[in-house]
Short mmCIF file of N, CA and C in Angstrom, two decimals:
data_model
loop_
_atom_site.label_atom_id
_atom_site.label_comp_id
_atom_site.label_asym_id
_atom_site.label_seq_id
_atom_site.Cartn_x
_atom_site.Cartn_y
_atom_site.Cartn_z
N UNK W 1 50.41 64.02 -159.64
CA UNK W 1 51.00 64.76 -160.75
C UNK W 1 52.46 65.07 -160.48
N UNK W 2 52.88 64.92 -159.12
CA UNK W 2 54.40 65.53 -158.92
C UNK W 2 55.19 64.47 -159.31
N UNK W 3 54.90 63.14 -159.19
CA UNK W 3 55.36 62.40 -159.54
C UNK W 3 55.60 62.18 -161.17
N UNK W 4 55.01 62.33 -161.94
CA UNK W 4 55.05 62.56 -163.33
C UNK W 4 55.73 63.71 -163.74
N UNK W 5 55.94 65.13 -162.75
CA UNK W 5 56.92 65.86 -162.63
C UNK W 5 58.24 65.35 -162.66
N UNK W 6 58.54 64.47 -161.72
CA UNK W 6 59.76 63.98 -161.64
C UNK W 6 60.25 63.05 -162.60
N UNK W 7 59.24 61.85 -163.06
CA UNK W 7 59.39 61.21 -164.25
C UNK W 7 60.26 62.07 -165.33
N UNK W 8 58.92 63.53 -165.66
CA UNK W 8 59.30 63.84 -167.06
C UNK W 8 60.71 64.83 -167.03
N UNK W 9 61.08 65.06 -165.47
CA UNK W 9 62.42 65.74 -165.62
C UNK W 9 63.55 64.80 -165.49
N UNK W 10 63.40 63.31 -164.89
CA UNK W 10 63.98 62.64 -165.14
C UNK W 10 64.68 61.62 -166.16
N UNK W 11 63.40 61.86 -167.57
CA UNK W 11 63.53 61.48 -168.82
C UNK W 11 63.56 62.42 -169.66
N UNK W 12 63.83 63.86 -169.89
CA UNK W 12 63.50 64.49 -170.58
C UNK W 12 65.20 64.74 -171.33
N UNK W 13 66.16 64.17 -171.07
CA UNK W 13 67.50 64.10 -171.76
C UNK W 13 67.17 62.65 -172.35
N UNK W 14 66.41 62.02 -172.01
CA UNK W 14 66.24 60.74 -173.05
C UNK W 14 65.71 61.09 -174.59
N UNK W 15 64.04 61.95 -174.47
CA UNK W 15 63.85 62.42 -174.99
C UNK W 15 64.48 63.23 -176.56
N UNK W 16 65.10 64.31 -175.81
CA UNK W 16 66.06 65.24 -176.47
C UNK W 16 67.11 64.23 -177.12
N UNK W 17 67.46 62.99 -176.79
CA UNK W 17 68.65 62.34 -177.07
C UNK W 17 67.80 61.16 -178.05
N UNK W 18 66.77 61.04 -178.25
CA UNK W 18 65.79 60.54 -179.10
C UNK W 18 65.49 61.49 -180.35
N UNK W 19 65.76 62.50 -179.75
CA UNK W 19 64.70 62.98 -181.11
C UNK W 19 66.26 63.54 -182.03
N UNK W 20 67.24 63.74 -181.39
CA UNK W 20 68.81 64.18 -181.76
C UNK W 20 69.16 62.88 -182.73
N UNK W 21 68.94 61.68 -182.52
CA UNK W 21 69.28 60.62 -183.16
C UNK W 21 68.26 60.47 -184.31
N UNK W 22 66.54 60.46 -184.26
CA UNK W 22 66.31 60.73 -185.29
C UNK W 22 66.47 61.44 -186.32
N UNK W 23 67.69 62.81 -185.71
CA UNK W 23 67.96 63.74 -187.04
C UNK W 23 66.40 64.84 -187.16
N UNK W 24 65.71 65.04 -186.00
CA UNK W 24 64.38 65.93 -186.31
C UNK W 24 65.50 67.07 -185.55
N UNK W 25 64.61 68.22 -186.87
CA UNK W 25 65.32 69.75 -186.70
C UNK W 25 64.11 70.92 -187.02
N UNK W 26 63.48 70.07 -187.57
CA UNK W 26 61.91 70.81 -187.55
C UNK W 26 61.23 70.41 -186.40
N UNK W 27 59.99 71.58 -185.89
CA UNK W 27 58.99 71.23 -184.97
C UNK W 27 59.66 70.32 -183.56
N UNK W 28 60.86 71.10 -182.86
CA UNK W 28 60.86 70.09 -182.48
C UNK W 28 61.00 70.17 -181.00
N UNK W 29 59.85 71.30 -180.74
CA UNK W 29 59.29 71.61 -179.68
C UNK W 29 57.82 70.74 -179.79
N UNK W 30 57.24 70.19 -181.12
CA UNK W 30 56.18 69.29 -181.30
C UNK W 30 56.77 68.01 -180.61
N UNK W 31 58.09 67.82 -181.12
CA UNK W 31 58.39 66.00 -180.93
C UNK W 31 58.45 65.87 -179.41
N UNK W 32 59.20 66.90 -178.65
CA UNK W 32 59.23 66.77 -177.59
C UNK W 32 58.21 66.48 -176.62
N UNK W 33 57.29 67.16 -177.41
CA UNK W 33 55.43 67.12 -176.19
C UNK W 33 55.08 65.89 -176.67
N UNK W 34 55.40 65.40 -177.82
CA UNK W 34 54.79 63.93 -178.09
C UNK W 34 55.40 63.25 -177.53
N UNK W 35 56.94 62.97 -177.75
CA UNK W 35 58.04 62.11 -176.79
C UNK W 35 57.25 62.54 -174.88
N UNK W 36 56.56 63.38 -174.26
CA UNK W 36 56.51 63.66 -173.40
C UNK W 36 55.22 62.78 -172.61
N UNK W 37 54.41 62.69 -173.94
CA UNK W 37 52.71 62.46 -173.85
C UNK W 37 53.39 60.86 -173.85
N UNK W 38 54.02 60.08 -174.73
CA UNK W 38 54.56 58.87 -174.79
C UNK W 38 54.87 58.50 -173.25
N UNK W 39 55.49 59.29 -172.94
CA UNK W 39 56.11 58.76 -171.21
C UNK W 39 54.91 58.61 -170.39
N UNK W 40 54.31 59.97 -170.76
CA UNK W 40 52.82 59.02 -169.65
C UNK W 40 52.25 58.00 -169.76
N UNK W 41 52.10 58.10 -171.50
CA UNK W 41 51.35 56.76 -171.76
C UNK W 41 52.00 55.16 -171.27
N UNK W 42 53.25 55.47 -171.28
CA UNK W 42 54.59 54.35 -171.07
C UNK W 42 54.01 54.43 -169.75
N UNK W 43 54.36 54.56 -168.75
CA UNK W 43 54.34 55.12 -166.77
C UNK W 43 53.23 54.69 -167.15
N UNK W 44 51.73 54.47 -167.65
CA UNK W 44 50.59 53.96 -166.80
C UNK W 44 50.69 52.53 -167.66
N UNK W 45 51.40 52.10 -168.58
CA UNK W 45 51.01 50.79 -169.40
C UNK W 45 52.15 50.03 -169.13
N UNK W 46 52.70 50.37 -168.21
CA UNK W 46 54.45 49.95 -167.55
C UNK W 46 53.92 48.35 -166.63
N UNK W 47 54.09 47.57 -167.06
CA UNK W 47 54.39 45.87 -166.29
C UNK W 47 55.40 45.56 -165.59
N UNK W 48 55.58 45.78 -164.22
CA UNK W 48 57.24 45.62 -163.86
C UNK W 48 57.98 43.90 -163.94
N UNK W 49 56.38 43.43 -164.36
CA UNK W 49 56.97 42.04 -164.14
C UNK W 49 57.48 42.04 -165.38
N UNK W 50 57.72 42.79 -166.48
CA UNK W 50 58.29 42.11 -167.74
C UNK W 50 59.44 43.15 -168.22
N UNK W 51 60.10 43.94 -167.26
CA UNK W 51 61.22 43.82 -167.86
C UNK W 51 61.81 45.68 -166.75
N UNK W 52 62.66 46.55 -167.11
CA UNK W 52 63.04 47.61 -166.79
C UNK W 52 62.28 49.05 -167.32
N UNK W 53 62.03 49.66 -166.89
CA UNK W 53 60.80 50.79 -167.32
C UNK W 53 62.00 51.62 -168.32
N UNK W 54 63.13 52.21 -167.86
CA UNK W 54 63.87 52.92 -168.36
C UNK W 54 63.83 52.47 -170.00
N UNK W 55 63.97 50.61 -170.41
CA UNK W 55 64.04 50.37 -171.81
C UNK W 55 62.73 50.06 -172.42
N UNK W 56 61.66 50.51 -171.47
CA UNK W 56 60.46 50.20 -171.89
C UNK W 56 60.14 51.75 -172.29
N UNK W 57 60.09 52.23 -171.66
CA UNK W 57 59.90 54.24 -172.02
C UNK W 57 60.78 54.01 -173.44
N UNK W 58 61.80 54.05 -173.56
CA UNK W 58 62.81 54.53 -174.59
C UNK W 58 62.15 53.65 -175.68
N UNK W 59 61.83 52.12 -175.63
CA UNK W 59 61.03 52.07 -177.39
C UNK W 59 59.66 52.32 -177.52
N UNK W 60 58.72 52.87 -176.13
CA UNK W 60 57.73 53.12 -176.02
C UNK W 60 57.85 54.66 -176.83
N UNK W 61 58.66 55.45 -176.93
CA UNK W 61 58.77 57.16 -176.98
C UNK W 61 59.52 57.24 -178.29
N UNK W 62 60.28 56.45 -178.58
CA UNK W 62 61.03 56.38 -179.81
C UNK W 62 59.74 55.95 -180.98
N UNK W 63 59.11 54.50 -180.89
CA UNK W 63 57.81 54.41 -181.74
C UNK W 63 56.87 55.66 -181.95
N UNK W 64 56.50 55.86 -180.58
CA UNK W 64 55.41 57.31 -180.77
C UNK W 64 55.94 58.28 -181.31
N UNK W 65 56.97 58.96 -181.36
CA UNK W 65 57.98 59.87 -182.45
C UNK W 65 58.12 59.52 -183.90
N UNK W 66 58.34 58.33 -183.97
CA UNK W 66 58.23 57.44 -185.35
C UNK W 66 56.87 57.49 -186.09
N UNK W 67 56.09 57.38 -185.43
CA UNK W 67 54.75 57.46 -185.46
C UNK W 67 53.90 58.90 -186.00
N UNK W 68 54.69 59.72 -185.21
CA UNK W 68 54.38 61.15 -185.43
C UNK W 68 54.52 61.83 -186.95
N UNK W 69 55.98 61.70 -186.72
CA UNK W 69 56.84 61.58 -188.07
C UNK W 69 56.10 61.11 -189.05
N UNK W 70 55.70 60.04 -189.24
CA UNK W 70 54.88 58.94 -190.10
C UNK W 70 53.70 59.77 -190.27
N UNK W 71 52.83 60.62 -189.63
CA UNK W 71 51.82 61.27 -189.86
C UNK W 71 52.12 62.44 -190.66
N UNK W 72 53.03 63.41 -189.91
CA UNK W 72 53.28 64.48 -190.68
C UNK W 72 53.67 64.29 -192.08
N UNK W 73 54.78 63.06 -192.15
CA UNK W 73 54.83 63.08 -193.78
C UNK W 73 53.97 63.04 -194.22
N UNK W 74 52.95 62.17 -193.85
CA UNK W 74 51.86 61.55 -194.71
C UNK W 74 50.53 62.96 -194.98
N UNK W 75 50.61 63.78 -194.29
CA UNK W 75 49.73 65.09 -194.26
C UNK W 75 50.62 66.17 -195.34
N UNK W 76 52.01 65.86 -195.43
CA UNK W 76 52.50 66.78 -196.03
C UNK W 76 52.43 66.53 -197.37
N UNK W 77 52.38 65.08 -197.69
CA UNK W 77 52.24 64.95 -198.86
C UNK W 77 50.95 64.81 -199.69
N UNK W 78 49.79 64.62 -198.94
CA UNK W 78 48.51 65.29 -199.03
C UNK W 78 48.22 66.51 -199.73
N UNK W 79 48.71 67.59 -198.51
CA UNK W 79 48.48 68.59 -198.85
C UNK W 79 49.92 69.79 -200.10
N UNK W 80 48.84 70.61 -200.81
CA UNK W 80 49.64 70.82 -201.86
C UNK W 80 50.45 72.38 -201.31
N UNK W 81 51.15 72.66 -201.17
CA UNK W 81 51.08 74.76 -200.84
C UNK W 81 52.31 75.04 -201.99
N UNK W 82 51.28 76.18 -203.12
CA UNK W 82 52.30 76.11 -204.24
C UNK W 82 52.77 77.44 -203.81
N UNK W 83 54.37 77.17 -204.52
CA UNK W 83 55.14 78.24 -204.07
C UNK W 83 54.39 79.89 -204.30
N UNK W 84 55.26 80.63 -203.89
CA UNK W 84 54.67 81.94 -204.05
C UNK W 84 54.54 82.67 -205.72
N UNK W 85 55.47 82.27 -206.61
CA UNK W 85 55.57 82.66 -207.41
C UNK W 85 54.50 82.08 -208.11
N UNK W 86 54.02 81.16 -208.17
CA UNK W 86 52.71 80.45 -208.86
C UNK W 86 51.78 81.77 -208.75
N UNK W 87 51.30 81.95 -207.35
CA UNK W 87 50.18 83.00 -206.97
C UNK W 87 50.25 84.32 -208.16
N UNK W 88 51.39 84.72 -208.33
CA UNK W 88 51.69 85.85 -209.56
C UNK W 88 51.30 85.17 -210.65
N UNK W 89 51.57 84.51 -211.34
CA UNK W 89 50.96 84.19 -212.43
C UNK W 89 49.84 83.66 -212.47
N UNK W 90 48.83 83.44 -211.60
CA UNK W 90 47.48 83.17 -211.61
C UNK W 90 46.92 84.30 -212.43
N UNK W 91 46.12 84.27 -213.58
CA UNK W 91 45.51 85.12 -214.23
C UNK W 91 44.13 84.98 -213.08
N UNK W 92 43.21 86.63 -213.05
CA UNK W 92 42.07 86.37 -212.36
C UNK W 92 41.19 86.24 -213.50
N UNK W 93 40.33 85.24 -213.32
CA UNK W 93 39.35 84.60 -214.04
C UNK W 93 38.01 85.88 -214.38
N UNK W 94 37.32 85.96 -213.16
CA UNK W 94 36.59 86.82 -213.24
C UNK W 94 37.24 88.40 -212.85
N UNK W 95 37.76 89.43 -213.37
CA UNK W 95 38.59 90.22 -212.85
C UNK W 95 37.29 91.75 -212.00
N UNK W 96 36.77 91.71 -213.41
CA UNK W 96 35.68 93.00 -212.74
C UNK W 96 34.33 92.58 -212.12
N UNK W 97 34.39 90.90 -211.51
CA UNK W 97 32.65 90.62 -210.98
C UNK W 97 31.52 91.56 -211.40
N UNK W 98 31.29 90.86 -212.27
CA UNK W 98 30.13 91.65 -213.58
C UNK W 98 29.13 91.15 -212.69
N UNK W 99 29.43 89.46 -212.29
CA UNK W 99 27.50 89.25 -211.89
C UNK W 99 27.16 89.81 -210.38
N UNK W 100 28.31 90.52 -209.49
CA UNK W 100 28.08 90.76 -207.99
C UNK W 100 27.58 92.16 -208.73
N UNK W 101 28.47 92.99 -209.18
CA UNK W 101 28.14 94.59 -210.27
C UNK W 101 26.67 94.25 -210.18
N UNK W 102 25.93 93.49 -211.23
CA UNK W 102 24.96 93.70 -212.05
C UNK W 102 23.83 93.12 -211.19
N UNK W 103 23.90 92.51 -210.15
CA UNK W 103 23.03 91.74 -208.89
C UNK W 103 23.04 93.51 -207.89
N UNK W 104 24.14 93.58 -207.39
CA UNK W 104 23.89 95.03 -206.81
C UNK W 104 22.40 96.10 -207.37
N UNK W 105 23.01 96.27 -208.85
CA UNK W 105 22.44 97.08 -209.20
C UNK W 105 20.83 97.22 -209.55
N UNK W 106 20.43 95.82 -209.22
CA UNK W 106 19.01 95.34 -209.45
C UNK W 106 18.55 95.99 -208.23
N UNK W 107 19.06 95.65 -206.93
CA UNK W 107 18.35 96.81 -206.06
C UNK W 107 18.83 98.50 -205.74
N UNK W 108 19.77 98.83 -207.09
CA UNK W 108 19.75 100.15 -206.94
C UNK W 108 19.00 101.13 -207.52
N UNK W 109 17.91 100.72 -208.42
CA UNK W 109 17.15 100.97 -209.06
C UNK W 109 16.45 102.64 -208.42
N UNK W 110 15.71 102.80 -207.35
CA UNK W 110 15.30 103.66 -206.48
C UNK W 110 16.37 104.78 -206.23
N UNK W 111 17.90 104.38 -206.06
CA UNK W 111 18.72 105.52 -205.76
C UNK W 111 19.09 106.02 -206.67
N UNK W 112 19.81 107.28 -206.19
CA UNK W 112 20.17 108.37 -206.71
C UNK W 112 21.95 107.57 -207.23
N UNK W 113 21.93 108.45 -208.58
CA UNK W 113 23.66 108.03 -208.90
C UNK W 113 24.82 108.04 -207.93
N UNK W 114 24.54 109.08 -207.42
CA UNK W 114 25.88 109.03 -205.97
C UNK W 114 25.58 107.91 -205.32
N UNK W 115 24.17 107.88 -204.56
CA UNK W 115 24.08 106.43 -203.94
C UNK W 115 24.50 105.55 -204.51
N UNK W 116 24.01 105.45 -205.97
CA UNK W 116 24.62 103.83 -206.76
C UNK W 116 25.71 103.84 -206.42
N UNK W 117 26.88 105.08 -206.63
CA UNK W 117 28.05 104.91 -206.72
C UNK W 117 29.07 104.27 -204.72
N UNK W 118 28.22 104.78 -203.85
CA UNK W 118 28.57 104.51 -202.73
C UNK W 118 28.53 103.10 -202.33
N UNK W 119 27.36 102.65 -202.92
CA UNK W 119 26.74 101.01 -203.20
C UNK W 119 28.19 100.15 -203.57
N UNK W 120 28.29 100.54 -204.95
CA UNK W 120 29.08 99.48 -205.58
C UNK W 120 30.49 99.64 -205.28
N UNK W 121 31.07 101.31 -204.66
CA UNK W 121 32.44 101.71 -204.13
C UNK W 121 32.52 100.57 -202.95
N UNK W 122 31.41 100.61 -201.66
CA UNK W 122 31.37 99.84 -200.54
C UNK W 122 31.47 98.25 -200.50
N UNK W 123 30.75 98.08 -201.46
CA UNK W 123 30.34 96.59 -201.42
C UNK W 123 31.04 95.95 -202.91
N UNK W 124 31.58 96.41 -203.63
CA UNK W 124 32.70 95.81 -204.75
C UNK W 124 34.00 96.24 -204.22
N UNK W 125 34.17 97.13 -204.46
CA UNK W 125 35.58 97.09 -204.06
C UNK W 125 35.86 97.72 -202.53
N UNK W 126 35.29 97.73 -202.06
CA UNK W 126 35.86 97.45 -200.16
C UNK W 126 36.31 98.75 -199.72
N UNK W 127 35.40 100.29 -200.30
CA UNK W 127 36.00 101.68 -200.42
C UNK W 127 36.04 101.72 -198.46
N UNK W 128 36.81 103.03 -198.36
CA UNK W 128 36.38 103.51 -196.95
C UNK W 128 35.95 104.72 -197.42
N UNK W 129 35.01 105.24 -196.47
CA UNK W 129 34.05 106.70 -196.76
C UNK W 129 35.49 107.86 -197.69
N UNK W 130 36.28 107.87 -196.71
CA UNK W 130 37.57 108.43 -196.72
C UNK W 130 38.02 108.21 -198.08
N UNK W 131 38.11 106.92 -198.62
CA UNK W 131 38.80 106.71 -199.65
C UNK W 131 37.51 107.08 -200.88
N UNK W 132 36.39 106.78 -200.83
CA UNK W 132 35.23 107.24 -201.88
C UNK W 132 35.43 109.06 -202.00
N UNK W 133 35.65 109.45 -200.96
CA UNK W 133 35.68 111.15 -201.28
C UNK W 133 36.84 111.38 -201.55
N UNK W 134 38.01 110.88 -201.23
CA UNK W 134 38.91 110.98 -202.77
C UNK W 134 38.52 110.80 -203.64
N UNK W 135 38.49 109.48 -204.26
CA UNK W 135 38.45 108.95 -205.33
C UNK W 135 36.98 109.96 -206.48
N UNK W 136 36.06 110.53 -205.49
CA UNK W 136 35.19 111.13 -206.41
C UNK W 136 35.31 112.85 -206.13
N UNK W 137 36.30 112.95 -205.16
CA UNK W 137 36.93 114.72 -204.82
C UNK W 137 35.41 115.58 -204.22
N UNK W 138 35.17 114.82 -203.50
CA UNK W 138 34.28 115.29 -203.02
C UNK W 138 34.51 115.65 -201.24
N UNK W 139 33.58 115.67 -200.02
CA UNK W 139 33.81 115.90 -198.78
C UNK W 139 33.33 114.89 -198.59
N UNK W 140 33.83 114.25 -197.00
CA UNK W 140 33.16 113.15 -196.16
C UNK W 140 32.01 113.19 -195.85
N UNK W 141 31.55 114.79 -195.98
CA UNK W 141 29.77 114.92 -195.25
C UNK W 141 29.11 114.30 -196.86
N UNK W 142 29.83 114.66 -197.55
CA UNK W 142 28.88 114.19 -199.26
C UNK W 142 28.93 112.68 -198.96
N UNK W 143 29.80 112.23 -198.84
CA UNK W 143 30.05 110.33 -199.24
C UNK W 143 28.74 110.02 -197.93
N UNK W 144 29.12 110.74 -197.10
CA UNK W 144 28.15 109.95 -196.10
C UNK W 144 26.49 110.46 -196.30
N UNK W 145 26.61 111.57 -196.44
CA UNK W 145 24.81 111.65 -197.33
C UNK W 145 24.53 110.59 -197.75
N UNK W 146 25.08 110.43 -199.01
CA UNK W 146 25.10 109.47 -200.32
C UNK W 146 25.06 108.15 -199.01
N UNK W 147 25.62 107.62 -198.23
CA UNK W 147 25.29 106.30 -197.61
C UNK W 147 24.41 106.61 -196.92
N UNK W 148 24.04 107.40 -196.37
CA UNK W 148 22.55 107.76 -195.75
C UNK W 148 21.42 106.99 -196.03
N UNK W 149 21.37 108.22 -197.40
CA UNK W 149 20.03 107.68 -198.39
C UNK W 149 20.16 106.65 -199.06
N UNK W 150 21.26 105.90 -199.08
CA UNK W 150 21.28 104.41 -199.99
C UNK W 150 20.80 103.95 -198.45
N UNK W 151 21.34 103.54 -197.77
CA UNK W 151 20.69 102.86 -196.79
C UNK W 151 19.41 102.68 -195.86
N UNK W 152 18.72 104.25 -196.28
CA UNK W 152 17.68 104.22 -195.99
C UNK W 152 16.17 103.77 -197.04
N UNK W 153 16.73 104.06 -198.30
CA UNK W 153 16.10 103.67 -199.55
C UNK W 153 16.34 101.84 -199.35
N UNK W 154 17.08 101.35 -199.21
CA UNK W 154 17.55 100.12 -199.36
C UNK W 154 17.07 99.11 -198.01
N UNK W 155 16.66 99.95 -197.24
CA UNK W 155 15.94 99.08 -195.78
C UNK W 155 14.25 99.37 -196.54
N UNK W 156 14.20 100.91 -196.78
CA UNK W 156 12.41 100.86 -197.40
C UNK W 156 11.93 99.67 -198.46
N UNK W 157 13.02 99.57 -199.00
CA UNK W 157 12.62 98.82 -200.14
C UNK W 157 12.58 97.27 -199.59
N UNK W 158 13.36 96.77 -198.82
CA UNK W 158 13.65 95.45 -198.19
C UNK W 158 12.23 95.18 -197.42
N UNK W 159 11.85 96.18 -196.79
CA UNK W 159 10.61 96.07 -196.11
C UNK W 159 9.57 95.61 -196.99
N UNK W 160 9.64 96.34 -198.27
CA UNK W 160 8.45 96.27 -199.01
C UNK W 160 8.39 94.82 -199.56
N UNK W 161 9.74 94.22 -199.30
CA UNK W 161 10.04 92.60 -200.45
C UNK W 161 9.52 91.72 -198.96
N UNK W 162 9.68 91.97 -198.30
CA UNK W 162 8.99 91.21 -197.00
C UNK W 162 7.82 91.04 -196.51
N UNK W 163 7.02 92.17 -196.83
CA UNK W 163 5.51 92.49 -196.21
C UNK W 163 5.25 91.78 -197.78
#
């Protein structure tokens, strides 16, 4: 491995002077590990009978960069990422999830209204205990009653759909 140490500090201004000529200014701490991975691959597929390693690395590392390049475009133009301003004008389709609402409420049947209300605060819109006893001006010991008995009503009843 020390030896491939020395290789890659001995080529690593080739590199940099490769990827400077392609004009890459993006990622180009990526090109470099690829230009890097190239040199190994070059150093073990190296023939000394056919020619100088130095001009064999350099179109061996220059292709694999080319190569790279050639992928990323080809992924970039694949994939779509619409600007940010698109995301704002997305109207939401379903805005108040009527059928998650109205699926909830099939097993709230057994609880008490506060429970319902802890139910659909928790599990629709993503309340914290904290934020439910605002929102209904109540105390934390109330919100958490109210999840108590929903949760204990709601395991009795689960039991009963199982047995």
């Amino acid at each position: 491995m020390d030896n491939f140490d020395q290789l890659a500090k001995q080529f690593e201004p080739m590199i940099h002077k490769i990827i400077q000529t392609l004009h890459i200014y993006k990622n180009q701490k990526d090109y470099f590990h690829v230009g890097l991975v190239a040199l190994w691959e070059a150093a073990e597929a190296f023939n000394p009978v056919k020619g100088d390693f130095s001009n064999y690395a350099y179109s061996y590392i220059k292709g694999q960069i080319l190569n790279e390049m050639n992928r990323s475009i080809k992924r970039e133009e694949r994939s779509v990422y619409p600007k940010e301003d698109y995301w704002e004008t997305v109207v939401d389709q379903n805005p108040g999830n009527p059928l998650e609402v109205e699926f909830l409420l099939s097993y709230c049947d057994t609880l008490t209204e506060k429970e319902t209300k802890w139910v659909i605060y928790t599990c629709v819109n993503f309340l914290s205990i904290k934020e439910i006893a605002e929102r209904e001006q109540v105390s934390l010991s109330a919100v958490k009653q109210w999840r108590s008995g929903a949760k204990r009503k709601l395991k009795e009843q689960l039991l009963e759909i199982v047995e």
